[in-house]
């Protein structure tokens, strides 16, 4: 059903919910972000549905289901607005801050990491176990990437219960077997009740979708060979069984699926896997020294590390790139290695005192004692990105001044510009033509004012981007201008390597 929404930004629903913006829409409903006027700072998702026919019945049943449920991976329903004179009704529920699995895969093209697929499979099975354990069991019936929300920490929430139904044992009829083509089980296209095995098929389709980079949802000839390089070999027969055409050929229940997935997880040791895959940095004798980019924060918490990672991602598309954590007290290097899991490969740099690993064509380094970078300058990188933090220790300010791509991250708030100028005077660094000063979320006025005060260098906005490893977007565009500006000044640059300091 396509209809004209009655809501718009600035409107207040039920004298309480201030509509901010549209965050999703489909053929049967729209979802808006709203602020609670009674609870300042609290945000909700408002789902709008129109019509007094089957569509209203669906929404009423969705509300009935969700009100009775309580699970960490399901949104709570907190309010329900009855149909108005035009037949529009509204469901107010938890706002899930994140992206759908569909959006996440668009931001990360290609098959998802095998360990992540296992983690998401376990999380989905947690909520399916809960739903199927209800009396009578609740069959979700529409498991697909668009209905899986992921938080920044990749914790998932299952949304949109518009077609979920309670299955009564012995029921001979099912009113409508809805589902999404490609993810719906074969029996959903037939008359008769939808059993919990329907959700097993949907799970298998989602797992296959993730493992093939969004290209496949049905088992085809030769699929096993395609999956071997991507997922743990033990997961392949699990996916195959979930996608069996006949429900009786799938697992007895969600608990049996979870047991099979956990068995695969227990035999998938990311640390052991990494130890078997040690690679060498891209050493090439006789090559000129790398171009060094140094990212420095004028104060803690401004996003210097975030920016340095985003810059590394952009530069890795131009040539072999290394990211170096120059803050010896920082846990970032270890956390990144844990986050990437089994997808990382340990580096074996000859004569290096530091630790390094590789992920998606970027080498992540942690210096040796006292910030020693022995081995990095001999590795043959085209670009080396230094995360200097706030410049404390390891000669951070000197490394920043000597680099060819110096990027100072300062506050973009108008009222903190004077703070940036005081920092420059205090540290004793004189702005240079090659300098770039990035202001997160700054407006044109802040850029103009700071540019007028420092004179030399360039001041630019650093647009917000939640994921620093996203290869496309406004932040990548801003960093592209940093690199291109440095290329234009390359002939006038003084010195190429910070290693000789």
XYZ file of C-alpha atoms in Angstrom:
501
model
C 0.000 0.000 0.000
C 1.321 3.464 -0.885
C -0.163 6.431 0.924
C 0.504 10.048 1.819
C 1.978 10.375 5.291
C 0.330 12.879 7.604
C 3.438 13.478 9.694
C 6.192 15.983 9.011
C 9.154 17.463 10.845
C 8.108 19.866 13.618
C 4.689 18.308 14.143
C 3.688 17.135 17.641
C 1.838 13.831 17.928
C -0.430 13.221 20.915
C 0.778 16.454 22.559
C 3.992 14.630 23.450
C 6.076 13.334 20.540
C 7.894 15.971 18.465
C 8.514 14.562 14.982
C 12.107 15.182 13.862
C 12.564 13.336 10.578
C 11.622 10.325 8.469
C 13.959 7.379 9.086
C 12.295 4.629 7.045
C 9.343 3.797 4.832
C 7.741 0.848 3.108
C 4.622 -0.070 1.228
C 2.539 -0.279 4.386
C 4.048 2.191 6.851
C 6.480 5.014 7.613
C 8.788 5.328 10.605
C 9.832 8.671 12.090
C 12.327 9.763 14.715
C 10.623 11.699 17.513
C 11.665 13.505 20.690
C 9.710 13.130 23.919
C 8.514 16.538 25.153
C 7.824 15.139 28.629
C 11.204 13.417 28.940
C 13.782 15.854 27.472
C 16.502 14.087 25.509
C 14.528 10.847 25.094
C 14.008 9.716 21.499
C 11.425 7.297 20.118
C 10.545 5.672 16.806
C 7.015 6.455 15.630
C 5.516 3.999 13.158
C 2.625 5.355 11.123
C 0.057 3.170 9.394
C -3.035 4.184 7.424
C -6.324 2.479 6.810
C -9.018 0.781 8.839
C -8.718 -2.420 6.855
C -6.182 -5.232 7.041
C -3.350 -2.737 7.441
C -4.779 -1.446 10.712
C -5.386 -4.997 11.878
C -1.727 -5.820 11.166
C -0.535 -2.878 13.230
C -2.878 -3.714 16.080
C -1.563 -7.280 16.125
C 2.023 -5.998 16.010
C 1.311 -3.802 19.038
C -0.310 -6.707 20.874
C 2.710 -8.912 20.254
C 5.384 -6.404 21.216
C 3.637 -5.199 24.368
C 3.811 -8.745 25.757
C 7.463 -9.300 24.842
C 10.580 -8.362 26.790
C 13.941 -9.140 25.240
C 17.152 -7.128 24.825
C 17.103 -7.704 21.044
C 13.516 -6.549 20.530
C 12.192 -2.962 20.606
C 9.750 -2.039 23.375
C 6.351 -0.580 22.559
C 5.630 2.289 24.957
C 2.528 3.909 23.482
C -0.163 3.394 20.869
C -2.340 6.050 19.229
C -5.736 4.840 18.088
C -6.863 5.593 14.504
C -7.866 9.188 13.853
C -10.745 10.289 11.641
C -8.696 9.496 8.509
C -7.729 6.007 9.695
C -4.110 6.835 10.638
C -2.746 5.066 13.702
C 0.644 5.237 15.400
C 2.922 2.902 17.312
C 5.575 4.471 19.584
C 8.540 2.253 20.346
C 12.234 2.260 21.225
C 14.420 4.153 18.777
C 17.315 1.931 17.741
C 20.378 4.053 17.007
C 22.252 2.327 14.212
C 21.931 1.059 10.654
C 20.143 -1.870 9.101
C 22.152 -4.887 8.012
C 21.327 -3.843 4.437
C 22.908 -0.426 4.990
C 25.889 -1.920 6.803
C 26.629 -4.210 3.865
C 26.343 -1.292 1.461
C 28.969 0.503 3.538
C 31.176 -2.625 3.637
C 31.023 -4.137 0.121
C 31.819 -7.797 -0.316
C 31.316 -10.796 1.985
C 31.279 -9.996 5.687
C 34.060 -11.453 7.870
C 33.424 -15.056 8.849
C 33.651 -14.344 12.582
C 31.109 -11.523 12.289
C 28.684 -13.815 10.455
C 28.951 -16.312 13.311
C 28.382 -13.582 15.902
C 25.297 -12.246 14.115
C 23.962 -15.791 13.664
C 24.223 -16.346 17.411
C 22.456 -13.050 18.175
C 19.611 -13.810 15.752
C 19.185 -17.256 17.262
C 18.959 -15.735 20.736
C 15.857 -13.778 19.755
C 14.357 -16.622 17.674
C 14.714 -18.955 20.664
C 12.832 -16.436 22.774
C 10.037 -15.948 20.228
C 9.581 -19.656 19.538
C 9.477 -20.382 23.286
C 6.359 -18.252 23.768
C 3.035 -19.972 24.339
C 1.867 -20.244 21.665
C 5.142 -19.833 19.680
C 5.623 -16.577 17.785
C 6.809 -17.046 14.198
C 8.567 -13.933 12.910
C 8.124 -14.839 9.208
C 10.079 -11.936 7.652
C 13.729 -12.373 8.599
C 15.757 -10.222 6.179
C 18.656 -7.721 6.337
C 16.325 -4.699 6.277
C 14.715 -5.878 9.533
C 17.999 -6.338 11.397
C 19.349 -3.193 13.085
C 23.033 -3.017 14.049
C 24.448 -0.706 16.692
C 27.929 0.803 16.538
C 29.206 -2.200 18.519
C 27.467 -4.581 16.042
C 24.851 -5.628 18.572
C 21.611 -6.384 16.713
C 17.922 -5.693 17.266
C 15.134 -7.383 15.302
C 12.546 -4.836 14.178
C 9.237 -4.710 12.269
C 6.821 -7.322 13.610
C 4.147 -6.379 11.086
C 3.587 -9.961 9.870
C 4.704 -11.993 12.905
C 2.049 -14.394 14.154
C 1.415 -16.701 17.070
C 1.249 -20.317 15.913
C -1.335 -22.438 17.705
C -0.575 -26.143 17.648
C -3.043 -27.938 15.421
C -4.032 -24.810 13.501
C -5.133 -25.726 9.997
C -5.420 -22.274 8.517
C -3.230 -19.219 8.086
C -4.788 -16.011 6.828
C -1.852 -14.550 4.889
C 1.627 -16.037 4.473
C 3.549 -12.874 3.804
C 7.294 -12.630 3.448
C 10.037 -11.101 1.336
C 11.015 -12.775 -1.914
C 14.413 -14.382 -1.608
C 14.187 -14.709 2.176
C 10.746 -16.304 2.561
C 10.612 -20.081 2.992
C 8.970 -22.073 0.161
C 6.021 -23.011 2.387
C 5.148 -19.324 2.809
C 3.930 -19.350 -0.785
C 1.475 -22.157 -0.016
C -1.747 -22.409 1.945
C -1.458 -23.642 5.489
C 0.151 -22.561 8.768
C 3.658 -21.152 9.070
C 5.657 -23.193 11.578
C 8.789 -21.949 13.429
C 10.865 -23.719 10.738
C 9.972 -20.754 8.502
C 12.349 -18.596 10.562
C 15.121 -21.175 10.167
C 14.921 -20.766 6.410
C 14.991 -16.968 6.751
C 18.061 -17.241 8.975
C 19.834 -19.420 6.416
C 19.003 -16.925 3.651
C 20.395 -14.019 5.723
C 23.598 -15.939 6.532
C 24.108 -16.809 2.862
C 23.399 -13.189 1.919
C 26.144 -11.976 4.287
C 28.633 -14.616 3.134
C 28.155 -13.775 -0.567
C 28.276 -9.997 -0.230
C 24.532 -9.658 -0.810
C 24.385 -11.700 -4.016
C 22.730 -14.969 -2.957
C 19.854 -16.061 -0.725
C 19.164 -19.530 -2.137
C 21.389 -22.567 -2.240
C 22.723 -23.271 -5.719
C 25.085 -25.741 -7.293
C 28.707 -24.915 -6.457
C 27.767 -22.799 -3.436
C 29.975 -24.753 -1.050
C 33.090 -23.902 -3.078
C 32.120 -20.211 -3.035
C 31.709 -20.183 0.733
C 34.911 -22.019 1.675
C 37.207 -18.958 1.406
C 34.759 -16.815 3.401
C 33.271 -18.695 6.370
C 34.432 -21.408 8.723
C 33.998 -24.738 6.953
C 31.781 -26.000 9.781
C 29.188 -23.302 9.072
C 28.636 -24.372 5.453
C 26.555 -27.506 6.230
C 24.577 -25.470 8.792
C 23.565 -22.921 6.141
C 22.802 -25.715 3.678
C 20.494 -27.470 6.150
C 18.688 -24.244 7.080
C 17.881 -23.703 3.387
C 16.330 -27.119 2.786
C 13.121 -26.865 0.774
C 11.104 -29.125 3.061
C 10.670 -27.910 6.680
C 11.161 -31.425 8.071
C 14.672 -31.509 6.572
C 15.780 -28.500 8.603
C 16.738 -28.525 12.284
C 14.264 -29.732 14.934
C 14.183 -26.258 16.506
C 16.161 -23.034 17.006
C 17.967 -24.546 19.998
C 19.469 -27.233 17.738
C 20.618 -24.541 15.292
C 22.230 -22.538 18.092
C 24.028 -25.647 19.322
C 25.430 -26.239 15.827
C 26.546 -22.594 15.496
C 28.172 -22.575 18.932
C 30.062 -25.740 18.037
C 31.446 -23.994 14.961
C 32.345 -20.937 17.051
C 34.165 -23.050 19.629
C 36.357 -24.587 16.930
C 36.970 -21.227 15.252
C 39.875 -19.791 17.253
C 40.683 -16.361 15.832
C 43.978 -16.177 17.711
C 45.115 -19.576 16.477
C 44.053 -18.730 12.955
C 46.110 -15.550 13.003
C 49.206 -17.370 14.132
C 49.091 -19.481 10.984
C 48.925 -16.477 8.670
C 52.025 -14.344 8.975
C 52.897 -12.083 6.088
C 55.698 -9.672 5.232
C 55.251 -5.929 4.715
C 55.579 -4.791 1.077
C 59.372 -4.419 1.094
C 60.767 -3.052 -2.159
C 64.435 -2.188 -2.280
C 65.536 1.108 -3.756
C 62.126 2.725 -3.392
C 61.872 6.332 -2.233
C 60.759 6.976 1.363
C 57.028 7.075 2.082
C 54.879 10.178 2.241
C 54.211 10.753 5.927
C 50.860 12.024 7.175
C 50.687 13.066 10.840
C 47.375 13.598 12.640
C 47.554 15.584 15.866
C 44.757 16.579 18.256
C 44.768 20.047 19.818
C 42.938 18.542 22.814
C 41.728 15.113 23.948
C 38.420 13.847 22.593
C 38.384 15.766 19.301
C 38.664 12.656 17.108
C 42.341 12.603 16.070
C 42.465 8.792 16.103
C 39.157 8.531 14.230
C 40.472 10.950 11.590
C 43.813 9.157 11.291
C 42.049 5.844 10.645
C 39.776 7.421 8.029
C 42.818 8.989 6.346
C 44.552 5.585 6.288
C 41.530 4.026 4.621
C 41.521 6.709 1.931
C 45.281 6.490 1.299
C 45.194 2.678 1.117
C 43.294 3.115 -2.145
C 46.280 5.027 -3.553
C 49.093 2.734 -2.457
C 50.445 0.497 0.353
C 49.632 2.261 3.609
C 50.651 1.861 7.244
C 48.825 3.334 10.250
C 51.026 3.834 13.323
C 49.731 4.380 16.867
C 52.378 6.700 18.356
C 50.696 6.923 21.777
C 52.501 4.238 23.788
C 49.784 4.282 26.480
C 46.913 3.886 24.013
C 44.939 0.605 23.839
C 43.660 1.388 20.321
C 46.032 -0.945 18.470
C 45.031 -3.946 20.577
C 41.328 -3.070 20.414
C 41.437 -2.825 16.640
C 43.052 -6.244 16.399
C 40.380 -7.703 18.687
C 37.597 -6.003 16.746
C 38.781 -7.258 13.357
C 39.170 -10.758 14.813
C 40.128 -13.586 12.505
C 40.263 -11.307 9.478
C 43.630 -9.910 10.589
C 47.036 -11.254 9.590
C 50.146 -10.816 11.725
C 53.083 -9.114 10.082
C 56.622 -10.476 10.351
C 58.752 -7.400 9.645
C 62.449 -8.183 9.699
C 64.305 -6.436 12.499
C 61.246 -4.542 13.781
C 60.866 -3.853 17.486
C 57.150 -3.107 17.187
C 53.992 -5.144 16.639
C 51.917 -5.042 13.464
C 48.975 -6.693 11.760
C 47.181 -6.343 8.439
C 43.478 -5.802 7.734
C 41.891 -4.886 4.386
C 45.185 -3.772 2.806
C 46.148 -1.509 5.710
C 49.020 -2.374 8.058
C 48.448 -1.332 11.670
C 51.653 -0.743 13.656
C 52.475 -0.234 17.289
C 56.016 1.138 17.837
C 58.624 -0.567 19.937
C 60.081 0.790 23.145
C 60.357 4.601 23.320
C 58.463 4.957 20.073
C 61.015 3.124 17.936
C 59.868 2.732 14.329
C 62.620 0.408 13.203
C 61.244 -1.608 10.293
C 58.467 0.773 9.221
C 60.680 3.014 7.069
C 62.190 -0.047 5.343
C 58.887 -1.703 4.518
C 58.233 0.020 1.185
C 54.975 1.816 2.033
C 53.717 4.599 -0.184
C 52.041 6.301 2.789
C 52.583 6.185 6.548
C 49.898 7.735 8.786
C 50.947 8.660 12.323
C 48.290 8.898 15.011
C 50.017 11.318 17.389
C 47.126 11.733 19.807
C 47.726 15.045 21.562
C 51.447 14.894 20.836
C 52.594 13.771 24.249
C 55.722 11.620 24.148
C 57.599 10.133 21.187
C 58.443 13.604 19.888
C 54.898 14.098 18.632
C 55.143 17.809 17.896
C 58.426 17.359 16.018
C 56.994 14.490 13.976
C 53.971 16.628 13.128
C 56.101 19.558 11.999
C 58.357 17.342 9.836
C 55.581 15.396 8.097
C 54.458 16.130 4.551
C 50.749 15.812 5.351
C 50.272 17.479 8.756
C 46.637 17.491 9.878
C 45.755 19.215 13.157
C 42.331 18.285 14.529
C 40.882 21.185 16.529
C 37.430 21.993 17.881
C 34.873 23.135 15.324
C 32.883 25.106 17.913
C 33.003 28.858 17.347
C 33.522 29.526 21.052
C 36.597 27.249 21.185
C 38.575 28.905 18.367
C 40.492 31.030 20.867
C 41.441 27.796 22.629
C 43.044 26.550 19.411
C 45.025 29.770 19.014
C 46.254 29.535 22.612
C 47.313 25.924 21.965
C 49.385 27.052 18.966
C 51.141 29.717 21.031
C 51.744 27.332 23.915
C 53.235 24.499 21.834
C 55.543 26.854 19.952
C 54.602 25.600 16.477
C 54.326 28.207 13.735
C 51.696 27.414 11.076
C 53.181 26.445 7.718
C 51.700 26.569 4.193
C 51.494 22.761 4.170
C 49.382 22.641 7.350
C 45.802 21.398 7.345
C 43.566 22.189 10.313
C 40.466 20.032 10.437
C 37.425 21.217 12.390
C 34.896 18.440 13.098
C 31.309 19.524 12.358
C 32.381 23.155 11.855
C 30.401 25.740 9.949
C 31.690 28.211 7.335
C 32.012 30.992 9.952
C 34.356 28.980 12.194
C 36.471 28.012 9.194
C 36.705 31.602 8.007
C 37.581 33.038 11.418
C 40.350 30.541 12.123
C 41.735 30.868 8.593
C 41.988 34.641 9.035
C 43.810 34.277 12.355
C 46.427 31.724 11.331
C 46.996 33.030 7.806
C 49.067 30.135 6.489
C 47.755 26.621 5.807
C 44.219 25.476 5.130
C 41.253 25.186 7.473
C 38.614 22.668 6.478
C 35.529 21.020 7.917
C 35.682 17.345 8.894
C 32.133 16.055 8.310
C 30.669 13.553 10.756
C 31.132 9.916 9.793
C 30.416 7.255 12.408
C 32.540 4.538 10.782
C 36.139 5.610 10.011
C 36.564 2.537 7.775
C 33.826 3.646 5.374
C 35.543 4.259 2.053
C 33.039 6.693 0.560
C 31.328 9.743 1.982
C 31.826 13.412 2.808
C 34.701 12.744 5.202
C 36.581 10.865 2.480
C 36.013 13.872 0.222
C 37.507 16.241 2.799
C 40.541 14.006 3.270
C 40.959 13.791 -0.486
C 41.391 17.569 -0.542
C 44.125 17.273 2.107
C 46.054 14.804 -0.030
C 45.553 16.674 -3.298
C 46.633 19.934 -1.667
C 49.834 18.300 -0.461
C 50.521 16.897 -3.923
C 50.360 20.393 -5.395
C 52.963 21.599 -2.880
C 55.176 18.537 -3.178
C 57.856 20.343 -5.179
C 58.278 22.868 -2.375
C 58.109 20.390 0.506
C 61.164 20.303 2.715
C 62.425 16.747 3.350
C 60.484 13.549 2.779
C 61.207 11.380 5.802
C 60.618 11.973 9.484
C 62.827 8.965 10.176
C 66.000 11.025 9.779
C 65.085 13.424 12.599
